[in-house]
């Protein structure tokens, strides 16, 4: 028998007002995590059920969105990833720090170059590059670039040290830079330096 916290009409109304508006963002991220619509729907459903059952533990006035993402990310890490994948090995020496970042940084300098690139386009090539990232990197990239969480919020959501989040985000960026170089040249975002 599963544990359930008794909730009354007041708690249900609070949950609906605070948590339900974040369903689309949760689903977007779940879809990128699981790469499957059915699994994404199931992951969001599990997260929302768990959040509802534990609504009495939510601190009113705190960041409900981050709290929900933490629940969903923990479920993904504990259940989905452990069932479906073996760790992916990456040779970090093969990734050049300045591969794409240096070229994108020559823009107007008004904001983060990766965010500028993702804001301009998010088509199948970009989506595929993100989906191909190993889970540890993909999760922090999604939470940072696509959902706009700060480093500290990401650290809280995925239960990692701040330095680990920064490292994974840096490595995730490097992997995306390498994967998206041809895409960026083809679409005119950067000039091919090999010519």
PDB file of N, CA, C and O in Angstrom, residues 19-33 44 65-66 68-69 72 142-143 146-149:
ATOM      1  N   UNK A  19       1.316  24.279  -8.841  1.00  0.00           N
ATOM      2  CA  UNK A  19       2.044  23.232  -9.570  1.00  0.00           C
ATOM      3  C   UNK A  19       1.564  23.034 -11.014  1.00  0.00           C
ATOM      4  O   UNK A  19       2.387  22.848 -11.910  1.00  0.00           O
ATOM      5  N   UNK A  20       0.284  23.055 -11.225  1.00  0.00           N
ATOM      6  CA  UNK A  20      -0.253  22.726 -12.543  1.00  0.00           C
ATOM      7  C   UNK A  20       0.248  23.630 -13.672  1.00  0.00           C
ATOM      8  O   UNK A  20       0.433  23.145 -14.788  1.00  0.00           O
ATOM      9  N   UNK A  21       0.496  24.918 -13.441  1.00  0.00           N
ATOM     10  CA  UNK A  21       1.002  25.756 -14.534  1.00  0.00           C
ATOM     11  C   UNK A  21       2.365  25.309 -15.090  1.00  0.00           C
ATOM     12  O   UNK A  21       2.752  25.723 -16.177  1.00  0.00           O
ATOM     13  N   UNK A  22       3.062  24.430 -14.394  1.00  0.00           N
ATOM     14  CA  UNK A  22       4.400  24.003 -14.827  1.00  0.00           C
ATOM     15  C   UNK A  22       4.374  22.700 -15.617  1.00  0.00           C
ATOM     16  O   UNK A  22       5.432  22.176 -15.985  1.00  0.00           O
ATOM     17  N   UNK A  23       3.203  22.181 -15.895  1.00  0.00           N
ATOM     18  CA  UNK A  23       3.067  20.898 -16.596  1.00  0.00           C
ATOM     19  C   UNK A  23       3.744  20.914 -17.968  1.00  0.00           C
ATOM     20  O   UNK A  23       4.422  19.953 -18.334  1.00  0.00           O
ATOM     21  N   UNK A  24       3.551  21.973 -18.748  1.00  0.00           N
ATOM     22  CA  UNK A  24       4.148  22.021 -20.088  1.00  0.00           C
ATOM     23  C   UNK A  24       5.664  21.998 -20.025  1.00  0.00           C
ATOM     24  O   UNK A  24       6.314  21.280 -20.798  1.00  0.00           O
ATOM     25  N   UNK A  25       6.247  22.772 -19.118  1.00  0.00           N
ATOM     26  CA  UNK A  25       7.707  22.793 -18.978  1.00  0.00           C
ATOM     27  C   UNK A  25       8.221  21.434 -18.508  1.00  0.00           C
ATOM     28  O   UNK A  25       9.257  20.950 -18.989  1.00  0.00           O
ATOM     29  N   UNK A  26       7.509  20.810 -17.579  1.00  0.00           N
ATOM     30  CA  UNK A  26       7.893  19.477 -17.117  1.00  0.00           C
ATOM     31  C   UNK A  26       7.855  18.478 -18.271  1.00  0.00           C
ATOM     32  O   UNK A  26       8.771  17.673 -18.447  1.00  0.00           O
ATOM     33  N   UNK A  27       6.797  18.533 -19.062  1.00  0.00           N
ATOM     34  CA  UNK A  27       6.667  17.598 -20.177  1.00  0.00           C
ATOM     35  C   UNK A  27       7.768  17.819 -21.215  1.00  0.00           C
ATOM     36  O   UNK A  27       8.364  16.861 -21.711  1.00  0.00           O
ATOM     37  N   UNK A  28       8.035  19.074 -21.544  1.00  0.00           N
ATOM     38  CA  UNK A  28       9.108  19.394 -22.503  1.00  0.00           C
ATOM     39  C   UNK A  28      10.425  18.763 -22.060  1.00  0.00           C
ATOM     40  O   UNK A  28      11.137  18.136 -22.835  1.00  0.00           O
ATOM     41  N   UNK A  29      10.741  18.943 -20.796  1.00  0.00           N
ATOM     42  CA  UNK A  29      11.995  18.423 -20.265  1.00  0.00           C
ATOM     43  C   UNK A  29      11.955  16.906 -20.169  1.00  0.00           C
ATOM     44  O   UNK A  29      12.934  16.230 -20.499  1.00  0.00           O
ATOM     45  N   UNK A  30      10.839  16.350 -19.749  1.00  0.00           N
ATOM     46  CA  UNK A  30      10.705  14.893 -19.668  1.00  0.00           C
ATOM     47  C   UNK A  30      10.875  14.253 -21.040  1.00  0.00           C
ATOM     48  O   UNK A  30      11.514  13.206 -21.175  1.00  0.00           O
ATOM     49  N   UNK A  31      10.343  14.895 -22.063  1.00  0.00           N
ATOM     50  CA  UNK A  31      10.474  14.377 -23.424  1.00  0.00           C
ATOM     51  C   UNK A  31      11.934  14.375 -23.855  1.00  0.00           C
ATOM     52  O   UNK A  31      12.410  13.423 -24.479  1.00  0.00           O
ATOM     53  N   UNK A  32      12.661  15.410 -23.492  1.00  0.00           N
ATOM     54  CA  UNK A  32      14.088  15.455 -23.839  1.00  0.00           C
ATOM     55  C   UNK A  32      14.896  14.461 -23.020  1.00  0.00           C
ATOM     56  O   UNK A  32      15.913  13.959 -23.478  1.00  0.00           O
ATOM     57  N   UNK A  33      14.461  14.193 -21.805  1.00  0.00           N
ATOM     58  CA  UNK A  33      15.167  13.225 -20.969  1.00  0.00           C
ATOM     59  C   UNK A  33      14.928  11.799 -21.459  1.00  0.00           C
ATOM     60  O   UNK A  33      15.863  11.016 -21.584  1.00  0.00           O
ATOM     61  N   UNK A  44       6.139  12.574 -16.154  1.00  0.00           N
ATOM     62  CA  UNK A  44       5.456  13.764 -15.620  1.00  0.00           C
ATOM     63  C   UNK A  44       4.334  13.350 -14.687  1.00  0.00           C
ATOM     64  O   UNK A  44       4.165  13.927 -13.611  1.00  0.00           O
ATOM     65  N   UNK A  65       8.429  25.585  -9.243  1.00  0.00           N
ATOM     66  CA  UNK A  65       8.942  25.034 -10.500  1.00  0.00           C
ATOM     67  C   UNK A  65      10.202  24.209 -10.241  1.00  0.00           C
ATOM     68  O   UNK A  65      10.324  23.083 -10.720  1.00  0.00           O
ATOM     69  N   UNK A  66      11.144  24.755  -9.494  1.00  0.00           N
ATOM     70  CA  UNK A  66      12.378  24.033  -9.187  1.00  0.00           C
ATOM     71  C   UNK A  66      12.081  22.783  -8.359  1.00  0.00           C
ATOM     72  O   UNK A  66      12.692  21.733  -8.568  1.00  0.00           O
ATOM     73  N   UNK A  68       9.347  20.946  -8.405  1.00  0.00           N
ATOM     74  CA  UNK A  68       8.767  19.947  -9.294  1.00  0.00           C
ATOM     75  C   UNK A  68       9.831  19.316 -10.189  1.00  0.00           C
ATOM     76  O   UNK A  68       9.839  18.104 -10.407  1.00  0.00           O
ATOM     77  N   UNK A  69      10.733  20.148 -10.710  1.00  0.00           N
ATOM     78  CA  UNK A  69      11.805  19.624 -11.554  1.00  0.00           C
ATOM     79  C   UNK A  69      12.720  18.693 -10.759  1.00  0.00           C
ATOM     80  O   UNK A  69      13.213  17.703 -11.287  1.00  0.00           O
ATOM     81  N   UNK A  72      10.900  15.359 -10.484  1.00  0.00           N
ATOM     82  CA  UNK A  72      10.898  14.652 -11.766  1.00  0.00           C
ATOM     83  C   UNK A  72      12.297  14.147 -12.120  1.00  0.00           C
ATOM     84  O   UNK A  72      12.465  13.014 -12.571  1.00  0.00           O
ATOM     85  N   UNK A 142      19.717  20.802 -20.624  1.00  0.00           N
ATOM     86  CA  UNK A 142      18.289  21.098 -20.761  1.00  0.00           C
ATOM     87  C   UNK A 142      17.839  22.082 -19.679  1.00  0.00           C
ATOM     88  O   UNK A 142      17.159  23.068 -19.973  1.00  0.00           O
ATOM     89  N   UNK A 143      18.227  21.806 -18.441  1.00  0.00           N
ATOM     90  CA  UNK A 143      17.789  22.675 -17.344  1.00  0.00           C
ATOM     91  C   UNK A 143      18.363  24.086 -17.472  1.00  0.00           C
ATOM     92  O   UNK A 143      17.695  25.060 -17.129  1.00  0.00           O
ATOM     93  N   UNK A 146      17.500  25.409 -21.928  1.00  0.00           N
ATOM     94  CA  UNK A 146      16.121  25.373 -22.392  1.00  0.00           C
ATOM     95  C   UNK A 146      15.103  25.760 -21.329  1.00  0.00           C
ATOM     96  O   UNK A 146      14.045  26.282 -21.650  1.00  0.00           O
ATOM     97  N   UNK A 147      15.433  25.506 -20.067  1.00  0.00           N
ATOM     98  CA  UNK A 147      14.493  25.844 -18.999  1.00  0.00           C
ATOM     99  C   UNK A 147      14.925  27.069 -18.207  1.00  0.00           C
ATOM    100  O   UNK A 147      14.168  27.578 -17.397  1.00  0.00           O
ATOM    101  N   UNK A 148      16.154  27.537 -18.406  1.00  0.00           N
ATOM    102  CA  UNK A 148      16.598  28.787 -17.808  1.00  0.00           C
ATOM    103  C   UNK A 148      16.923  28.753 -16.325  1.00  0.00           C
ATOM    104  O   UNK A 148      16.966  29.802 -15.683  1.00  0.00           O
ATOM    105  N   UNK A 149      17.169  27.582 -15.764  1.00  0.00           N
ATOM    106  CA  UNK A 149      17.535  27.513 -14.352  1.00  0.00           C
ATOM    107  C   UNK A 149      18.966  27.989 -14.148  1.00  0.00           C
ATOM    108  O   UNK A 149      19.824  27.807 -15.010  1.00  0.00           O
TER     109      UNK A 149
END
